[in-house]
CSV table of N, CA and C and ligand atoms in Angstrom, one decimal:
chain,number,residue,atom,x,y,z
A,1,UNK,N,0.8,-1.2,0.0
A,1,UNK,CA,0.0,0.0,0.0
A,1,UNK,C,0.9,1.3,0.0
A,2,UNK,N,0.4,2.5,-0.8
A,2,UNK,CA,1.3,3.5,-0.9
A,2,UNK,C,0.9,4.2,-0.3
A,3,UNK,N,1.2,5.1,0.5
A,3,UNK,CA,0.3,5.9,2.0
A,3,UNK,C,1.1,6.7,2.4
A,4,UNK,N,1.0,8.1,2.1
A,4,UNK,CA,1.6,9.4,2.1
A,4,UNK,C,2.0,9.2,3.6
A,5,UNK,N,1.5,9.6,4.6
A,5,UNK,CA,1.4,9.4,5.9
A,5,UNK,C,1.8,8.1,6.7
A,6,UNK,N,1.9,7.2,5.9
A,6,UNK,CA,2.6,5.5,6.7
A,6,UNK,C,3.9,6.4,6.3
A,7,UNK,N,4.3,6.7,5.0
A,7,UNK,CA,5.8,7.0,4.8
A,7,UNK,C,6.2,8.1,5.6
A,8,UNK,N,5.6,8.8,5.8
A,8,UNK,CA,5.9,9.9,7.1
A,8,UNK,C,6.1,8.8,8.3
A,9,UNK,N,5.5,8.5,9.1
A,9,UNK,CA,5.4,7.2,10.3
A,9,UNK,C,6.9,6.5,10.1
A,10,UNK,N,7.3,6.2,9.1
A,10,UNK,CA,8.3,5.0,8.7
A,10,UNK,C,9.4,6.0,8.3
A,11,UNK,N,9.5,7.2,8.5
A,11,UNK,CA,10.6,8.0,8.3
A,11,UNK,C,11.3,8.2,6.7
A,12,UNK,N,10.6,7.6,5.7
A,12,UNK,CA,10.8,7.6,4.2
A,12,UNK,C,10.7,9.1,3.6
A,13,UNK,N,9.6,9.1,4.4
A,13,UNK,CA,9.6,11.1,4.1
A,13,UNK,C,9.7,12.1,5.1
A,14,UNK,N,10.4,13.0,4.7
A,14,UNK,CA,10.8,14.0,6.3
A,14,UNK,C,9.3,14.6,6.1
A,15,UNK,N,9.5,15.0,7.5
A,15,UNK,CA,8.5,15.7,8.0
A,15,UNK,C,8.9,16.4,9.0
A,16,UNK,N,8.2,17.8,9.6
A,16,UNK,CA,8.6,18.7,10.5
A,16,UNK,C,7.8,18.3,12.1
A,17,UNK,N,8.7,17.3,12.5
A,17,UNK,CA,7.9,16.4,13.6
A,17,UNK,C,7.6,17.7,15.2
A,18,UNK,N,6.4,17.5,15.2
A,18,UNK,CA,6.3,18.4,16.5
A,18,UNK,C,6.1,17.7,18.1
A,19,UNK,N,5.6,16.2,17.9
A,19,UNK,CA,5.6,15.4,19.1
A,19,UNK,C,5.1,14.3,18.5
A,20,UNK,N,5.9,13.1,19.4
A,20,UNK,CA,5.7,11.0,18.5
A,20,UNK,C,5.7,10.5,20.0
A,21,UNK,N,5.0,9.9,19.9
A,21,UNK,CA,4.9,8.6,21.0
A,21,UNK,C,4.8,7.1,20.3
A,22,UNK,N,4.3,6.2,21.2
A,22,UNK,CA,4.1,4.9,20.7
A,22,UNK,C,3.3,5.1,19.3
A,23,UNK,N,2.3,5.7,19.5
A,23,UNK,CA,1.1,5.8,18.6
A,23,UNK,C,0.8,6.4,18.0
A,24,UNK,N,1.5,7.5,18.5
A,24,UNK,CA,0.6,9.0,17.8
A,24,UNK,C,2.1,9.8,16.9
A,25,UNK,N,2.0,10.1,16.0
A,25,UNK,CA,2.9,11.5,15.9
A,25,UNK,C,2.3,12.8,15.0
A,26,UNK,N,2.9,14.2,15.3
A,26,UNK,CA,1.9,15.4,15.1
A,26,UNK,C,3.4,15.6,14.3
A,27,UNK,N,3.1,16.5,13.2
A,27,UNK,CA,4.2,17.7,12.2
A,27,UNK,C,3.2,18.7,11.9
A,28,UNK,N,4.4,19.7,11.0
A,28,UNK,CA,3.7,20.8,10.7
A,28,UNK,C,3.0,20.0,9.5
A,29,UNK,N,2.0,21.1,8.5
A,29,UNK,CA,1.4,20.8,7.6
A,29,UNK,C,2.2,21.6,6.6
A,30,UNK,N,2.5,20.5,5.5
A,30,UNK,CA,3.0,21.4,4.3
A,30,UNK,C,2.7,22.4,3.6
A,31,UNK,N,1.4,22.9,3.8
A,31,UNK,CA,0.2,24.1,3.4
A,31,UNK,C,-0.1,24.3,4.4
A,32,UNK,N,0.4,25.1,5.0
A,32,UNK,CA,-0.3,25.5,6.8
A,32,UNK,C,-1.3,26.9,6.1
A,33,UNK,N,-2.5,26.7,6.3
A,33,UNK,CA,-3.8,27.4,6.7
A,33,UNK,C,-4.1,28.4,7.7
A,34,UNK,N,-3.2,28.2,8.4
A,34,UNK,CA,-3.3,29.1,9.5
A,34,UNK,C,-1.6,29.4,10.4
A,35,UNK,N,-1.4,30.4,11.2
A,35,UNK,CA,0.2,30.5,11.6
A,35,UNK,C,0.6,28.6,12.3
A,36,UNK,N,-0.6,28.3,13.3
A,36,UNK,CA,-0.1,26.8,13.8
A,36,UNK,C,-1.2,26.0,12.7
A,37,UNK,N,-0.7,25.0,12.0
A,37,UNK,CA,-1.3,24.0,11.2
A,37,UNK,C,-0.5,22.9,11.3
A,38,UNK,N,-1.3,22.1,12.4
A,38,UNK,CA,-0.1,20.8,12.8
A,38,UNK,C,-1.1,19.5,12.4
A,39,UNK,N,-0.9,18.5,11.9
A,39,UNK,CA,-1.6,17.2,11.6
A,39,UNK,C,-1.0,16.4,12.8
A,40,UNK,N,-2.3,15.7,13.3
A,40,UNK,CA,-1.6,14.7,14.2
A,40,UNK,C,-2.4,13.1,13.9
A,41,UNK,N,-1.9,12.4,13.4
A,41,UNK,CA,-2.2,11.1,12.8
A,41,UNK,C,-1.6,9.8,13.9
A,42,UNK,N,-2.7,8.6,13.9
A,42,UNK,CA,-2.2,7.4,14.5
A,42,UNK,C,-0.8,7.1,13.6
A,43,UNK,N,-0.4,6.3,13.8
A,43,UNK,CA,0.9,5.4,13.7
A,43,UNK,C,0.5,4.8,12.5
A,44,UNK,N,-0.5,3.6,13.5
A,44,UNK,CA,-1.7,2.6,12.2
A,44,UNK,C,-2.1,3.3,11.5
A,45,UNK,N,-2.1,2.8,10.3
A,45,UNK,CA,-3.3,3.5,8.8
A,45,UNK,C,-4.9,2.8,9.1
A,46,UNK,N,-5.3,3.7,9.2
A,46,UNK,CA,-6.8,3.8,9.1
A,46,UNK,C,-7.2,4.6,8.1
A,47,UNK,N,-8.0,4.5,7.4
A,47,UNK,CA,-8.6,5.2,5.8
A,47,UNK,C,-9.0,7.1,6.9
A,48,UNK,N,-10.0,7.0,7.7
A,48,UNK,CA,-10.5,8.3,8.2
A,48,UNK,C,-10.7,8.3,9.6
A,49,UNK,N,-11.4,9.3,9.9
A,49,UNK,CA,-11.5,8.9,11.5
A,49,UNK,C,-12.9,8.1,12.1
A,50,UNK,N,-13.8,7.9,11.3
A,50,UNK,CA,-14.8,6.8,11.6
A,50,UNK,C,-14.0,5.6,12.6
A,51,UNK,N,-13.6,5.0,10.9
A,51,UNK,CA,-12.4,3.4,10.7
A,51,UNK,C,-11.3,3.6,12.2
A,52,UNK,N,-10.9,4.8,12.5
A,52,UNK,CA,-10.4,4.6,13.4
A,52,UNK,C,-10.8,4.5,14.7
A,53,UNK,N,-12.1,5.4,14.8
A,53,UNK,CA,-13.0,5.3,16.2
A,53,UNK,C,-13.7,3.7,16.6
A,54,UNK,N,-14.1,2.9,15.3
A,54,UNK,CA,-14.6,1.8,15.3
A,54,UNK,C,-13.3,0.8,15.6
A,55,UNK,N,-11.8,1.2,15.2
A,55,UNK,CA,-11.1,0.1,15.7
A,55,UNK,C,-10.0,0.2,16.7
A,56,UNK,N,-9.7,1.3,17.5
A,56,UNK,CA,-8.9,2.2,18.7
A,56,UNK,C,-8.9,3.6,18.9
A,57,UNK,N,-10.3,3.6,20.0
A,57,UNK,CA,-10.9,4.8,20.4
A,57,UNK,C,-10.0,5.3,21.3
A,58,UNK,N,-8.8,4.6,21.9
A,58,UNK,CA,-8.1,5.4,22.9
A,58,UNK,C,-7.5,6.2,21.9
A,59,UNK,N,-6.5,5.7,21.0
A,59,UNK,CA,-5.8,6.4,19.9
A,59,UNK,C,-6.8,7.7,19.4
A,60,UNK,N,-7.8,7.4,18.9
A,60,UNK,CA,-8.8,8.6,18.6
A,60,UNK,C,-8.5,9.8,19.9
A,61,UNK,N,-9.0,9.1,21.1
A,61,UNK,CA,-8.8,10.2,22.0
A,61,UNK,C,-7.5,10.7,22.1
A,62,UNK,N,-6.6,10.0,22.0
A,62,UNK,CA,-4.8,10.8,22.3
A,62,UNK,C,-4.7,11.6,21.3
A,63,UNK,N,-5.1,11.6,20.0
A,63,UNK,CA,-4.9,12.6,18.3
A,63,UNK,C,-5.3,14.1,19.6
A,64,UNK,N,-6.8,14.0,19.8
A,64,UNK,CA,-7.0,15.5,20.7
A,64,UNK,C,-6.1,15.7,21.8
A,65,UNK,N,-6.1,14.7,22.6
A,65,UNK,CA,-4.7,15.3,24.0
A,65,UNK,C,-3.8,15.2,23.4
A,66,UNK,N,-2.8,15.4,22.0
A,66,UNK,CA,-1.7,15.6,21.2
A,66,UNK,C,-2.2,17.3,21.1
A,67,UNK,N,-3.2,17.1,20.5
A,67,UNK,CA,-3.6,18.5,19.9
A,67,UNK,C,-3.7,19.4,21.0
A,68,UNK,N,-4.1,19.4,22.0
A,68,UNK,CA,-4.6,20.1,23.2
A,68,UNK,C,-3.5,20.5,23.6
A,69,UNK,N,-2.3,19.7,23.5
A,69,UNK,CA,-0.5,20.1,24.1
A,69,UNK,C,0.0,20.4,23.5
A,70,UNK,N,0.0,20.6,21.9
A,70,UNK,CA,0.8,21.4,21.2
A,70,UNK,C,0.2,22.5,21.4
A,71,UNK,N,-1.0,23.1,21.2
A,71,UNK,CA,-1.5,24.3,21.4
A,71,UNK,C,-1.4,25.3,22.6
A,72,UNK,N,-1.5,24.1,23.6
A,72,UNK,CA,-0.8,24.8,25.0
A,72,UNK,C,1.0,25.3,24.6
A,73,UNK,N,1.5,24.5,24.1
A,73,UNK,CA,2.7,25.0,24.0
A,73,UNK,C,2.7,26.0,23.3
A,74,UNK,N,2.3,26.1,22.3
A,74,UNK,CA,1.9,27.5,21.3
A,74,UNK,C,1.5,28.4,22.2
A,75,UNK,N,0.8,28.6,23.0
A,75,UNK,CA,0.1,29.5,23.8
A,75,UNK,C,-1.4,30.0,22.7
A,76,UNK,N,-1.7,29.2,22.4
A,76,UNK,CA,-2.8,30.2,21.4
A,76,UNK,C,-4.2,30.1,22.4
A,77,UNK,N,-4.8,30.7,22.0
A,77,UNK,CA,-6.0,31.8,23.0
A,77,UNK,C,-6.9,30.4,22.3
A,78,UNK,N,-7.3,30.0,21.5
A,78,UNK,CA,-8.7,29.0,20.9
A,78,UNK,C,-7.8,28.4,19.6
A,79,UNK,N,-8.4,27.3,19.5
A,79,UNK,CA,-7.8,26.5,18.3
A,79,UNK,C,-9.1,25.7,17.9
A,80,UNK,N,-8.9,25.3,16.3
A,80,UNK,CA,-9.8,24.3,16.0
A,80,UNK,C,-9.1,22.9,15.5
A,81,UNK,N,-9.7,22.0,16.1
A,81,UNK,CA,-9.4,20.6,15.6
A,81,UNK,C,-10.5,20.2,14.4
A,82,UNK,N,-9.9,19.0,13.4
A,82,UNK,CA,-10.6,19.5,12.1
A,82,UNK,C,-10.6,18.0,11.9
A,83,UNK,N,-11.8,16.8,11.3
A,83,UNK,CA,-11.0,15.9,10.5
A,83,UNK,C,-11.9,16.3,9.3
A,84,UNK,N,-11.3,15.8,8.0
A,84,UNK,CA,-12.2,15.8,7.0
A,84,UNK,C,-12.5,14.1,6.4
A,85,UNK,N,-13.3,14.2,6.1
A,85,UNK,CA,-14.0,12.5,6.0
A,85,UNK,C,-14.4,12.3,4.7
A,86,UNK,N,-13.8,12.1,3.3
A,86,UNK,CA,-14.5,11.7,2.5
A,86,UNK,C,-13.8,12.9,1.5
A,87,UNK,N,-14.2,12.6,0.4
A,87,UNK,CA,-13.7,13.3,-0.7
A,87,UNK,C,-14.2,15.0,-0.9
A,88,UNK,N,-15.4,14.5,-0.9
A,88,UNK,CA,-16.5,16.2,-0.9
A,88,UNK,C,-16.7,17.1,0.5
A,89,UNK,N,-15.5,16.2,1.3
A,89,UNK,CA,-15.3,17.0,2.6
A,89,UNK,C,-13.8,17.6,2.4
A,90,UNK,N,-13.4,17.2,1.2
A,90,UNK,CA,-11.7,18.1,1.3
A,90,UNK,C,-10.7,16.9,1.2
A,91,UNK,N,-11.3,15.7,2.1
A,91,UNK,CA,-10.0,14.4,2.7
A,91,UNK,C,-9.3,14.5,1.0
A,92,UNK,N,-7.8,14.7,1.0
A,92,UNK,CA,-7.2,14.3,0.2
A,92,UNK,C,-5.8,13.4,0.6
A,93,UNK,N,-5.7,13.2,1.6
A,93,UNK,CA,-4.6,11.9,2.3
A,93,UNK,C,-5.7,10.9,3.1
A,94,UNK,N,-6.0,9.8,2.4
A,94,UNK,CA,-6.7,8.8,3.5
A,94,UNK,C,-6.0,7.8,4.0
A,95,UNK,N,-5.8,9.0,5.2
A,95,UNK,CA,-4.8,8.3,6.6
A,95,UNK,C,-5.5,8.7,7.2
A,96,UNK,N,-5.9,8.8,8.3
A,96,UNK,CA,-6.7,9.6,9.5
A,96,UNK,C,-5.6,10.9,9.9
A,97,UNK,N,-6.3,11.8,9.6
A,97,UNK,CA,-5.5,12.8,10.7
A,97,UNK,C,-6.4,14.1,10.9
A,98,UNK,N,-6.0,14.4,12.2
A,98,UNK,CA,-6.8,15.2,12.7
A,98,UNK,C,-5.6,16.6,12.2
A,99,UNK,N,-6.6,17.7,11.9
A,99,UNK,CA,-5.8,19.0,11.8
A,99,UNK,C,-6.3,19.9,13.0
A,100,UNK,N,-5.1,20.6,13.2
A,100,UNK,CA,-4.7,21.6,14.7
A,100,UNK,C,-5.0,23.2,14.2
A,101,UNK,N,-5.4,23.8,14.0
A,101,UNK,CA,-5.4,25.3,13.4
A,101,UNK,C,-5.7,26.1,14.5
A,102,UNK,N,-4.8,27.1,14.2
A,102,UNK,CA,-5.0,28.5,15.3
A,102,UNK,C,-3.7,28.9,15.4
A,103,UNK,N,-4.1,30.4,15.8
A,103,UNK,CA,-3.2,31.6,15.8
A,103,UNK,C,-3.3,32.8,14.7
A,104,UNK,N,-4.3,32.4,14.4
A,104,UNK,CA,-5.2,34.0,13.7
A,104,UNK,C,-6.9,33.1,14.1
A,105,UNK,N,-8.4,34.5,13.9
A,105,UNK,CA,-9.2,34.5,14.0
A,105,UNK,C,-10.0,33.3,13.0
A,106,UNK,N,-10.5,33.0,13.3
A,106,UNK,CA,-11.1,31.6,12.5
A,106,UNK,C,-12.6,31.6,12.3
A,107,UNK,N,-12.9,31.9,11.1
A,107,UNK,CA,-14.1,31.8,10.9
A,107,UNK,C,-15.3,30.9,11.2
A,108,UNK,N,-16.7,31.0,11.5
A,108,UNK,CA,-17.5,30.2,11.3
A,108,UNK,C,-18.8,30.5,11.1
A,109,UNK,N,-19.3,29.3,10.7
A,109,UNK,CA,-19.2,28.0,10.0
A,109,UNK,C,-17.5,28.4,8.7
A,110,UNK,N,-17.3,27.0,8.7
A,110,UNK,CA,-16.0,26.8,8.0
A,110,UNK,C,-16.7,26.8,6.5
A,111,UNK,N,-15.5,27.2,5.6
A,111,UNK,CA,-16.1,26.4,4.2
A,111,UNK,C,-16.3,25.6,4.0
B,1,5GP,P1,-6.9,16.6,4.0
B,1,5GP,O1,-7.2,17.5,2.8
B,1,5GP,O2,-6.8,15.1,3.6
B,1,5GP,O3,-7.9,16.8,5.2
B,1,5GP,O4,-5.5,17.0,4.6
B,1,5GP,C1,-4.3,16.6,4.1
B,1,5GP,C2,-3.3,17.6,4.5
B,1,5GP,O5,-2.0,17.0,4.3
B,1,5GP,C3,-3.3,18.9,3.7
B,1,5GP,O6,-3.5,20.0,4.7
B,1,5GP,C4,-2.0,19.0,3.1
B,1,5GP,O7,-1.4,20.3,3.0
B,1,5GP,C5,-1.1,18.0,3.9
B,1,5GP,N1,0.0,17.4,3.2
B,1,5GP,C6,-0.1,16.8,2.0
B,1,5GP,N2,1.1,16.3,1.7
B,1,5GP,C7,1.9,16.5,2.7
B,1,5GP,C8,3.3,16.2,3.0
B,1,5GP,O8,4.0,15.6,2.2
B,1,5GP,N3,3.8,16.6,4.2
B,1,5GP,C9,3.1,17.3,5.1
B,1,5GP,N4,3.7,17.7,6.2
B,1,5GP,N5,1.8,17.6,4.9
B,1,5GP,C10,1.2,17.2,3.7
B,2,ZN,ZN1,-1.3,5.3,6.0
């Protein structure tokens, strides 16, 4: 399988690593959207974040306590965690990863 994001995991492609544990690891985003735009992805490939919630909900839950402590590190005042699910939601890497945005004003509803 060819998986943008396994190759990130497996160190084949650099990445701007911001925190890795057993399971989890966060980088920047190569198109950052915002001043902080960090992806934080399971280890395991799972297609989105459903597939993941259905097969390791702790992992689901650590992607946000990842997100919640880079942000604290950041110091930013509000952040938004993001997943997109599906093609006509944006998903264009189907790996699961949750996106970290903040450090400018953030619109809503999103586009
Ligand atoms: P999606 O559109 O699937 O929700 O998000 C995929 C994200 O991965 C995009 O924000 C895109 O900028 C980011 N991305 C795509 N390729 C790379 C890459 O090679 N390295 C990093 N760090 N981010 C990437
Ligand atoms: Zn993968």
């Amino acid at each position: 399988m060819n998986c943008l994001f396994c190759s990130i995991v497996e160190g084949k492609i650099p990445a701007s690593k911001v925190y890795e544990n057993d399971s989890v690891i966060a980088f920047d985003d190569i198109n950052p959207q915002a001043p902080t735009h960090v992806l934080v992805i399971p280890k395991t490939h799972y297609e989105n974040a459903a597939e993941l919630a259905a097969n390791d909900a702790q992992t689901l839950g650590e992607l946000f306590a990842v997100a919640h402590k880079v942000a604290g590190e950041r110091s930013l005042s509000g952040y938004r965690t993001v997943f997109n699910t599906g093609a006509d939601a944006g998903q264009t890497v189907f790996h699961a990863h949750l996106h970290l945005l903040g450090g400018r004003s953030l619109n809503w509803p999103p586009g």
